[in-house]
Coordinates of C-alpha atoms in Angstrom, one line a residue:
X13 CA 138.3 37.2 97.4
X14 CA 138.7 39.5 95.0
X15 CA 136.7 42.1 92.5
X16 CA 132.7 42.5 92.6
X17 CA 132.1 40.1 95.4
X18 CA 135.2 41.3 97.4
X19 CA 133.3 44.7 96.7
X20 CA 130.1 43.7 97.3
X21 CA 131.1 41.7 100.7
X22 CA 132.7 44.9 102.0
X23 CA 129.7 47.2 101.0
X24 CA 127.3 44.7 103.0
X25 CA 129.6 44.8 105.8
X26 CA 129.9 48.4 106.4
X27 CA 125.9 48.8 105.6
X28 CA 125.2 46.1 108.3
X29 CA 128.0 47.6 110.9
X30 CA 126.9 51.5 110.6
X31 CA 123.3 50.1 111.0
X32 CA 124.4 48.1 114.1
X33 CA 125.7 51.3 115.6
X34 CA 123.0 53.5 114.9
X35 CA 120.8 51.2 116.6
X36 CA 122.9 50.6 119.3
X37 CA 122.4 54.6 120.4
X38 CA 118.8 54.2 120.1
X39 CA 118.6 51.3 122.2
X40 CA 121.1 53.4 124.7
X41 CA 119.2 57.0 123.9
X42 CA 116.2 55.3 125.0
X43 CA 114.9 55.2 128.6
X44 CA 114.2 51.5 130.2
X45 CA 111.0 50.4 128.6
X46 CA 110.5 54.2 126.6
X47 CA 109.2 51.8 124.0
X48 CA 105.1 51.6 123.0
X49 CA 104.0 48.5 125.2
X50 CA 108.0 47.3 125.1
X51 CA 107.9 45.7 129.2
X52 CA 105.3 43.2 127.7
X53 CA 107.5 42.8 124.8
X54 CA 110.5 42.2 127.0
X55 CA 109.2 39.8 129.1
X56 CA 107.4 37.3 126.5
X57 CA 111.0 37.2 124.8
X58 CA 112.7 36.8 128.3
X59 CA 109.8 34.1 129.1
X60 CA 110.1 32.5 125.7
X61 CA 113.9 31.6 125.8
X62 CA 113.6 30.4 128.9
X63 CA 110.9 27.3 126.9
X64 CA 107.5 29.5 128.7
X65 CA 105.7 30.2 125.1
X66 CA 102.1 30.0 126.8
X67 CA 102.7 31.1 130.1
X68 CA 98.9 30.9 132.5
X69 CA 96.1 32.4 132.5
X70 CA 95.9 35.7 134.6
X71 CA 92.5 36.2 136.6
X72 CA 90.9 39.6 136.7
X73 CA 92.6 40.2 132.9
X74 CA 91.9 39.8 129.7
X75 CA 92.6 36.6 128.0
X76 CA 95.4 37.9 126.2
X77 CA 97.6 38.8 129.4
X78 CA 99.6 35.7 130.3
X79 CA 101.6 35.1 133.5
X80 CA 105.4 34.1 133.3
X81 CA 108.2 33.5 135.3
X82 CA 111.3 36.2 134.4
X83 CA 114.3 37.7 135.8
X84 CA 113.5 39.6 138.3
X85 CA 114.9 42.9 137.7
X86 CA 113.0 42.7 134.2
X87 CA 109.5 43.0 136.5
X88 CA 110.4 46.5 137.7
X89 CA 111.3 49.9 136.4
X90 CA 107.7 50.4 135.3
X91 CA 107.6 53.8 133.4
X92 CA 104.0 54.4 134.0
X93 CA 105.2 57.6 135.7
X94 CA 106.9 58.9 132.5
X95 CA 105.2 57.9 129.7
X96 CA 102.3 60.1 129.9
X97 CA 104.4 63.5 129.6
X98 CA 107.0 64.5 127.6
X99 CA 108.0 67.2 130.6
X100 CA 108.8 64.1 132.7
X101 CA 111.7 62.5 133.1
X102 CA 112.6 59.0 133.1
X103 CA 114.9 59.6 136.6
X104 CA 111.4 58.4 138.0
X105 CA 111.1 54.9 137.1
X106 CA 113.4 52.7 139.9
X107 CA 114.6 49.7 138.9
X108 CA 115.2 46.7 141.6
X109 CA 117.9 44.7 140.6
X110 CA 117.1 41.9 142.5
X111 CA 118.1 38.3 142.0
X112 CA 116.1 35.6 141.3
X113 CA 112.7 34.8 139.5
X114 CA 109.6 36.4 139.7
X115 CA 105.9 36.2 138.0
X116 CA 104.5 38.5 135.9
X117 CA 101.8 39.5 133.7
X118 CA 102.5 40.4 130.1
X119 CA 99.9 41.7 127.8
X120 CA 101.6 39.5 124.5
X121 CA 101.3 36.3 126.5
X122 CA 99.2 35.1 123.6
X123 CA 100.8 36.6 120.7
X124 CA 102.5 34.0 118.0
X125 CA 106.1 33.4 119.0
X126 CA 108.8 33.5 116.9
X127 CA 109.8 36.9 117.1
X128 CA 110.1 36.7 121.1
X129 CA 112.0 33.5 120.6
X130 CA 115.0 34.6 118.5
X131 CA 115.3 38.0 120.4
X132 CA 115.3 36.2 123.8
X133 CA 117.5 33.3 122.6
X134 CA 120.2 36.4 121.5
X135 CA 119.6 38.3 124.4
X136 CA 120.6 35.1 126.1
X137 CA 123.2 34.2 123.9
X138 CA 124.9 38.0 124.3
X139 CA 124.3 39.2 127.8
X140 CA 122.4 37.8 131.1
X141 CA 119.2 38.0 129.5
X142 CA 118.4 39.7 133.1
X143 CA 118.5 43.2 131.3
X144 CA 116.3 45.2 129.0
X145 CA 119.2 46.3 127.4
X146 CA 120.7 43.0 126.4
X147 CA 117.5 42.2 124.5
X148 CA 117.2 45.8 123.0
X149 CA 120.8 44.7 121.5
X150 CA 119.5 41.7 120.3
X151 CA 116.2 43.3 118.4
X152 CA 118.4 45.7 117.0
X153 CA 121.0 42.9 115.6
X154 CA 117.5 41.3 114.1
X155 CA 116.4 44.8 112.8
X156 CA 119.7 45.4 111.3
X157 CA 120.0 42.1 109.5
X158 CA 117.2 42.7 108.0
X159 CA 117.6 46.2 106.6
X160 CA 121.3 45.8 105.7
X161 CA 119.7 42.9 103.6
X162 CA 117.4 45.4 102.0
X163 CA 120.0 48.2 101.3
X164 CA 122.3 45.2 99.9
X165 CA 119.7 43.9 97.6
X166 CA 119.5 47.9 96.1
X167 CA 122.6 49.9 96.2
X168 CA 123.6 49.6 92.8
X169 CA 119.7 50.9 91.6
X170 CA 120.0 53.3 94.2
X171 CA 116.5 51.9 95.9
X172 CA 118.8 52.3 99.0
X173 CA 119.1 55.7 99.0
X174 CA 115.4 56.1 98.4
X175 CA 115.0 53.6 101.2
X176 CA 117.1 55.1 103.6
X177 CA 115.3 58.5 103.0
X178 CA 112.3 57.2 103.2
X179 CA 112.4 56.3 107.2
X180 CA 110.7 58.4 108.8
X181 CA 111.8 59.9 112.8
X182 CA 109.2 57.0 114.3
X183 CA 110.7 54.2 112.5
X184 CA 114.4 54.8 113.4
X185 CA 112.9 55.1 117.1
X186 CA 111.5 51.6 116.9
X187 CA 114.6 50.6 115.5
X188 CA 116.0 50.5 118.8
X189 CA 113.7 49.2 121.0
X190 CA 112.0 44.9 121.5
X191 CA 108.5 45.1 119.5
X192 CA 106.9 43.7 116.5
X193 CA 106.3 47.1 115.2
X194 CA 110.4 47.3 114.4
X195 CA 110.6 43.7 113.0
X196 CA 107.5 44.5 110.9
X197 CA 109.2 47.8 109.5
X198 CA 112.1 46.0 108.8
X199 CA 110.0 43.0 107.2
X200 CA 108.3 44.9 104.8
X201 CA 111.5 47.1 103.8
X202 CA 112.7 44.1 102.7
X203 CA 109.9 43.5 100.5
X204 CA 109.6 46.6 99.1
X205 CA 112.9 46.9 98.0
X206 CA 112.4 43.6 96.0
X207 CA 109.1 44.9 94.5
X208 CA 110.7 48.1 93.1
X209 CA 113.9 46.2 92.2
X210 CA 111.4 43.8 89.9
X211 CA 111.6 46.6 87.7
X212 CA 115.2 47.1 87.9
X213 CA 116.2 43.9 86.4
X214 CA 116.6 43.6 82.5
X215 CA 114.6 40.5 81.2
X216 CA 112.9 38.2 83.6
X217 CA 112.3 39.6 86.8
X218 CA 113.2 38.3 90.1
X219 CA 111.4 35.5 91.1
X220 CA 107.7 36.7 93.1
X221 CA 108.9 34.5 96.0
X222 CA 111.6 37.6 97.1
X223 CA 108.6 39.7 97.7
X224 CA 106.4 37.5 99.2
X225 CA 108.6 35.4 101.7
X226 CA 109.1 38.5 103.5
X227 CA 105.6 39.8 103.5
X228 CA 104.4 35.8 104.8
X229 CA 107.3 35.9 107.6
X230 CA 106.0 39.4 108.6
X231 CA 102.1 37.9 109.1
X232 CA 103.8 35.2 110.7
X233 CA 104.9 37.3 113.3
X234 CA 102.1 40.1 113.0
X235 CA 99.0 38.8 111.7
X236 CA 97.6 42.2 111.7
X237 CA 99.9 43.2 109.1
X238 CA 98.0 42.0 106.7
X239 CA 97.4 46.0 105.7
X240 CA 101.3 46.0 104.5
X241 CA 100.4 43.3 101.7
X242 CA 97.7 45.6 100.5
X243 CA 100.9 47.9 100.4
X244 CA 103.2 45.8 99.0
X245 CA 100.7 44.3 96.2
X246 CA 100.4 47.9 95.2
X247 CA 103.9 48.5 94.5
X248 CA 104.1 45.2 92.8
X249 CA 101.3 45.3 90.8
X250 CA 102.4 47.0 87.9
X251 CA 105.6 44.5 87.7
X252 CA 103.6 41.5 87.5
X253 CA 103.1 40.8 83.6
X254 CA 99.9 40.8 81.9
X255 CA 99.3 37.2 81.7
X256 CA 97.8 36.2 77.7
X257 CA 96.7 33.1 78.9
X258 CA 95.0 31.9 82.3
X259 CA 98.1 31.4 84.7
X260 CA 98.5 27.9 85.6
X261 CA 98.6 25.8 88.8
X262 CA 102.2 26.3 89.0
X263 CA 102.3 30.2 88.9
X264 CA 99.2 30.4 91.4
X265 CA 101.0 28.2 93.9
X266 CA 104.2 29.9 93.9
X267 CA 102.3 33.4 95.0
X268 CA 100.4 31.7 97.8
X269 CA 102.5 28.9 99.2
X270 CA 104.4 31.6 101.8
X271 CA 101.2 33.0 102.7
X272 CA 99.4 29.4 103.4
X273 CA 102.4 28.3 105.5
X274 CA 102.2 31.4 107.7
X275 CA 98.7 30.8 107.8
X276 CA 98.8 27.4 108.6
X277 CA 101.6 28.5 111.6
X278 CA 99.0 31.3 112.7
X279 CA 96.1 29.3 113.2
X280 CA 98.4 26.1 114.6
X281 CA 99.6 28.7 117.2
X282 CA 96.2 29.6 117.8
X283 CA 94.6 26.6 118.7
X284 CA 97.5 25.8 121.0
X285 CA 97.7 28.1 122.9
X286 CA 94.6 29.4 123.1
X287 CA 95.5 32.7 121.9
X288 CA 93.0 35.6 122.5
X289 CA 91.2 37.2 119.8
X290 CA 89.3 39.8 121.9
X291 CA 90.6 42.8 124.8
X292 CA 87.0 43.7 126.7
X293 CA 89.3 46.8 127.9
X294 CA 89.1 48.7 124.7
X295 CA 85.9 47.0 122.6
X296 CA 83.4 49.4 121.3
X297 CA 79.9 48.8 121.3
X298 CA 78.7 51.7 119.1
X299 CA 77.1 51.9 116.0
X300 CA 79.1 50.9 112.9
X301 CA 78.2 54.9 111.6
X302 CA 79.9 56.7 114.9
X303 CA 83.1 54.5 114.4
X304 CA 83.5 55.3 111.0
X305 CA 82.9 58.4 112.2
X306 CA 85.6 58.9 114.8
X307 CA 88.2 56.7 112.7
X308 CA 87.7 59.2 109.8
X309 CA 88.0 61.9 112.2
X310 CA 91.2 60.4 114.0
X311 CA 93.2 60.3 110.0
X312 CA 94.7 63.4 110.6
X313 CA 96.3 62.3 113.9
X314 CA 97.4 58.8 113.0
X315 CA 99.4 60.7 109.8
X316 CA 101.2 62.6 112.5
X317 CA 101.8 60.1 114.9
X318 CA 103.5 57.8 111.8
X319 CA 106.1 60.8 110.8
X320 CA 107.0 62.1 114.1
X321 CA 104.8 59.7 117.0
X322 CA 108.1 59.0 119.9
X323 CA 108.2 56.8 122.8
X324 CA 104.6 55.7 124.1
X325 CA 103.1 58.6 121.9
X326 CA 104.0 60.8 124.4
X327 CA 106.6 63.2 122.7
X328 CA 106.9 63.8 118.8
X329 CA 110.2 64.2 116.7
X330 CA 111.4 67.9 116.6
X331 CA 110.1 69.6 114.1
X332 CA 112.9 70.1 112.1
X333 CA 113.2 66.4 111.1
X334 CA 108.9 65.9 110.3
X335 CA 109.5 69.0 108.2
X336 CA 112.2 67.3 106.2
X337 CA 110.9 64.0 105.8
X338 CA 107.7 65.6 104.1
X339 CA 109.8 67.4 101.6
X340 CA 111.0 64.2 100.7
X341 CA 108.1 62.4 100.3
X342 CA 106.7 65.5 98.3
X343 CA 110.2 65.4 95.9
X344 CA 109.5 61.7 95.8
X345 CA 105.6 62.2 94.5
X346 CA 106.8 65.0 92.0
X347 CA 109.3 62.4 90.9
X348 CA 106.9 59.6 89.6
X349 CA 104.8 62.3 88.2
X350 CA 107.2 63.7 86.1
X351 CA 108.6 60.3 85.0
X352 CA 106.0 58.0 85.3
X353 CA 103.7 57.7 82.1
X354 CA 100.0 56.8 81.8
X355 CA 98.1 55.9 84.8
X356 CA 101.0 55.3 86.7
X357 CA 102.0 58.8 87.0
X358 CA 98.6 58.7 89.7
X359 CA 99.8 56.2 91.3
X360 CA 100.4 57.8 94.9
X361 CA 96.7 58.6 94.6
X362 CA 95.8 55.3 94.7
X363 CA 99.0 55.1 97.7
X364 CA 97.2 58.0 99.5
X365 CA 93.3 56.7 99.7
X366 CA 94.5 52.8 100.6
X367 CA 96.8 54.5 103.7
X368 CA 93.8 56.7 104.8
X369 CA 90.8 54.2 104.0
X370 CA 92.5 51.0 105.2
X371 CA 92.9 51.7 108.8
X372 CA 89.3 52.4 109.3
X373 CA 88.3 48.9 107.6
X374 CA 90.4 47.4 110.0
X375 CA 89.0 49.0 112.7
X376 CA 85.2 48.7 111.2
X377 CA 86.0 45.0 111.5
X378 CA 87.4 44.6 114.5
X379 CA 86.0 47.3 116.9
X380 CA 83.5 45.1 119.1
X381 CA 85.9 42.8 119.9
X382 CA 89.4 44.8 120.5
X383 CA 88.1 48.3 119.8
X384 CA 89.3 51.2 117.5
X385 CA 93.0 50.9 118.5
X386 CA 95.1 51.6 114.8
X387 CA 97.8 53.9 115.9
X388 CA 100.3 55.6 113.7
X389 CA 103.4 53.4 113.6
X390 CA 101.2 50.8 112.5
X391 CA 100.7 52.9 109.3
X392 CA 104.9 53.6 109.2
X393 CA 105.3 50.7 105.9
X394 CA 103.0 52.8 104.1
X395 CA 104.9 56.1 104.9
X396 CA 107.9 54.2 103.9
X397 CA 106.5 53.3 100.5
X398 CA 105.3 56.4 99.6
X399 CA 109.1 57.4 99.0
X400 CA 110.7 54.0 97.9
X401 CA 108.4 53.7 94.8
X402 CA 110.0 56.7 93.9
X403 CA 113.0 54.3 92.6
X404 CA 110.8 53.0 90.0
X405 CA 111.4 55.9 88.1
X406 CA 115.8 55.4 88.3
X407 CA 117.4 57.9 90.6
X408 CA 117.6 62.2 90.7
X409 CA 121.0 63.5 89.4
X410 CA 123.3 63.1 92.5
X411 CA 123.6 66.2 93.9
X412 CA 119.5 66.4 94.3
X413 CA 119.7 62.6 95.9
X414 CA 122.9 63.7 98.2
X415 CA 120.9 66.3 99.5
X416 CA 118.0 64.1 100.4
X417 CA 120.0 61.6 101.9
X418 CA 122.0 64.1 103.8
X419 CA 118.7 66.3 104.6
X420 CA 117.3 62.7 106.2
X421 CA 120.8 61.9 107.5
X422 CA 120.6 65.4 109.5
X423 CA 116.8 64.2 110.6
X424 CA 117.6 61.2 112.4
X425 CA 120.6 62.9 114.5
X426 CA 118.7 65.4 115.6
X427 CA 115.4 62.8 116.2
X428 CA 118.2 61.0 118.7
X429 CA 119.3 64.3 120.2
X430 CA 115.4 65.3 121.0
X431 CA 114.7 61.8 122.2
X432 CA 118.0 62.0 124.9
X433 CA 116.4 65.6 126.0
X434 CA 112.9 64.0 126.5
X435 CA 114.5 61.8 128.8
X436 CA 117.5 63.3 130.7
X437 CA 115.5 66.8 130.9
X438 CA 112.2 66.8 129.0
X439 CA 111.3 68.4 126.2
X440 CA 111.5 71.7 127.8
X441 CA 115.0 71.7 129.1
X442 CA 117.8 72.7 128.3
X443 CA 118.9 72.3 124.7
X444 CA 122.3 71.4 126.0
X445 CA 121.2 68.4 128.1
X446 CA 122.4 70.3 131.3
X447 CA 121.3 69.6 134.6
X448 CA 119.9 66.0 133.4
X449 CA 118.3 64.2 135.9
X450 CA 118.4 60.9 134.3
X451 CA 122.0 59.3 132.3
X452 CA 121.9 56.8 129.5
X453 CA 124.1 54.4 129.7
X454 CA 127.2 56.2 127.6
X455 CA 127.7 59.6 127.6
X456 CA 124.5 61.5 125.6
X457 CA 127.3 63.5 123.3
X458 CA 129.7 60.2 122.8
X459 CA 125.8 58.4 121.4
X460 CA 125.2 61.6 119.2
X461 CA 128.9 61.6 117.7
X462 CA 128.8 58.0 117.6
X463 CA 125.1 58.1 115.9
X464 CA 126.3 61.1 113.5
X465 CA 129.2 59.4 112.5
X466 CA 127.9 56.0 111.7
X467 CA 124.9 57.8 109.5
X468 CA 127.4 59.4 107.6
X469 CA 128.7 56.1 106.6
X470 CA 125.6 54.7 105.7
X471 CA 124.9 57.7 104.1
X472 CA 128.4 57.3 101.7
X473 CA 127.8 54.0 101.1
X474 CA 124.7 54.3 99.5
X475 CA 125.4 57.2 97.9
X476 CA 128.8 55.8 96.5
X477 CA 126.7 52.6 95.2
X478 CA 124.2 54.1 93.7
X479 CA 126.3 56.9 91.6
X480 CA 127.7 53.3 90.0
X481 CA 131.0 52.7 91.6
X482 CA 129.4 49.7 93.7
X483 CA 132.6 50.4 96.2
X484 CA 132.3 52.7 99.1
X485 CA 136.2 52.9 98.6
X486 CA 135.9 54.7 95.3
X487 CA 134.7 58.1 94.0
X488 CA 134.7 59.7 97.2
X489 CA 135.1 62.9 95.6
X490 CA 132.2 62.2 93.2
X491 CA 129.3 61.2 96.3
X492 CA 130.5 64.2 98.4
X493 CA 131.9 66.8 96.0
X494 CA 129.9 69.0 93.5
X495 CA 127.9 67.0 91.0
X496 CA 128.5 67.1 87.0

């Protein structure tokens, strides 16, 4: 193998290992079940490769819980007694490693199946599948599959680097925990990468089917993602060509054949399993008016909890990194308008009233049968767009884009470092983890070294890509020396 492709195999390489290792100390950093809502996450993937996709019918619960039959040590640990506080550490939640099989409720019992599946069947594959650990290693290898395919696809347009930046502190936590709110970040990277690389391309663009596959696997898995195509559509828009003629059978059915097959696999699940559409625990019965209201009134808080929202809500990112990943999406914003031309110079306006007005459709919709429940990480794609369109308009000269990357790179290290503190001492002890009354699993300083070192990578690569050399092997001096 030799010249671009030997180059381009050894890029993709190094992008998917640093990304394996970064999530790797956030699966570690992470106390047992820190996650939002990760011990039913857990257990529907443990359940699920073990052939349980349905599980029974719990009395007393909603019809969404489901009961199934896991390893036992996966039924304990509960961190009820930690996630509340952010002063609380996670030395409280005891684990019973006990052997056997045991029955347990999880609130996903009903939710579709195919990301619990492949994570389960990995955790299985890699480790005893008895551990919460083993599948946090397989939803990371999933996660970083995934967005090592997105920074492939735009190194060399330096969408990458714009990507990469555009993470916010929440999504990297996700990225190393079992939930469908990491897969659907992940998802819809991927897509947007392909929508801004549409314009990219000299000639014909790539074919619609990059963007959309993505965006039909991701309602697959989430149906209630069905905000993020809204997203995605509006990144897209303005790639699609302005058609002289009415477009034919042929074009029509290329856009919508993903989204009818994961359509068709939605409601097919559905009907089988009887899946739950309503939680009695958290419907509203007011007026339409007061939950516009209190939705409206909530915006402020949801655009917090998607920059810096950590662990079950509990704890934010320090403020440090929230601070720095505003300035980018504020370089980002001046960027398209002072490069963008026409109405497209506006176009984070339009970004800015779908993130805000969206969530409270959603929630106007469906508040009487599962209540006003949009939380911030569910809004993290958009967040994440907000920067990445950015690329559109070709990339900064490198020494502004090195120091966004390395300002972001700087971010997420210190995001880990506050997230180990939460748990070994909580947020109000000591800065120097001293004293901790709860371990990860590898030393906290070995996970930040290992963490800092692997971002720096990552960080080169797409740095060295996008300044042209498409090998991460050549002008070293160039990404990290002074620019021209």
């Amino acid at each position: 193998m030799s010249g671009t492709p030997r180059r381009d195999w050894l890029t993709t390489t190094s992008v998917g290992a640093a990304l394996v290792i970064l999530g790797c100390t956030w699966a570690f950093a992470v106390a047992r079940y820190g996650g939002p809502d990760e011990p039913a996450h857990v257990i529907r993937a443990a359940a699920a490769a073990r052939g349980d996709l349905i599980g029974q019918p719990v009395d007393d619960f909603e019809p969404g819980y489901r009961a199934v039959r896991v390893a036992a040590p996966l039924a304990s640990g509960d961190p009820a007694c930690f996630r509340h506080s952010g002063t609380v550490t996670a030395e409280c939640a005891v684990v019973a490693d006990e052997p056997g099989l045991r029955d347990v409720a999880t609130s996903a019992g009903s939710a579709p199946p195919w990301y619990y599946v492949i994570v389960g069947a990995i955790a299985r594959a890699l480790s005893s599948g008895r551990t919460v650990l083993g599948h946090r290693m397989a939803a990371v290898l999933l996660g970083a599959l995934l967005l090592g395919a997105a920074i492939a696809r735009g190194r060399r347009s330096g969408t990458s680097a714009w990507l990469l930046v555009g993470l916010t502190p929440s999504a990297w936590f996700l990225f190393g925990v079992v939930g469908t709110s990491g897969i659907e970040i992940a998802l819809i990277a991927l897509a947007l990468v392909e929508a801004v690389e549409r314009f990219q391309t000299a000639g014909l663009p790539p074919p619609i089917e990059r963007v959309t596959v993505p965006l039909a696997v991701c309602l697959l898995i989430r149906p209630t993602a069905l905000i993020d195509v809204a997203l995605v559509a509006l990144v897209v828009a303005p790639s699609l060509p302005r058609p002289t003629v009415r477009p034919g059978v042929r074009s029509i059915t290329r856009l919508a054949l993903p989204f009818a097959i994961a359509a068709v696999g939605w409601l097919a699940w559905t009907w089988w399993a009887d899946a739950a559409l309503n939680d009695q625990r958290t419907a509203d019965t007011q007026p339409l008016s007061s939950v516009l209201r209190n939705s409206l009134s909530d915006i402020p808080t949801t655009v917090h909890q998607a920059v810096g929202a950590l662990g079950w809500n509990e704890f934010l990112a320090p403020l440090l990194a929230q601070v720095i990943w505003v300035a980018v999406l504020g370089y980002a914003v001046w960027h398209v308008v002072r490069r963008g031309s026409s109405w497209h110079r506006y176009w984070h306006a339009c970004w800015l009233g779908a993130a805000l007005v969206l969530p409270t459709l959603v929630e106007a919709v469906v508040h009487r049968s599962i209540g006003q429940v949009w939380q911030g990480r569910y809004s993290i794609p958009f967040d994440i767009g907000g920067v990445i369109y950015a690329a559109r308009y070709g990339r900064p000269r490198l020494a502004i884009m090195r120091g966004l990357v390395i300002a972001a790179a700087v971010a997420e290290v210190a995001t880990l470092w506050w997230t180990l503190r939460r748990y070994m001492v909580g947020v109000d002890g000591s800065l120097t983890l001293q004293h901790a009354h709860w371990q990860p699993p590898l030393r906290p300083w070995l996970l930040l070294a290992l963490n800092a070192m692997a971002m720096l990578w990552l960080a080169w690569t797409v740095l060295a890509t996008a300044s042209g050399s498409g090998d991460v092997g050549e002008d070293v001096d160039d990404v990290l020396g002074d620019a021209g």
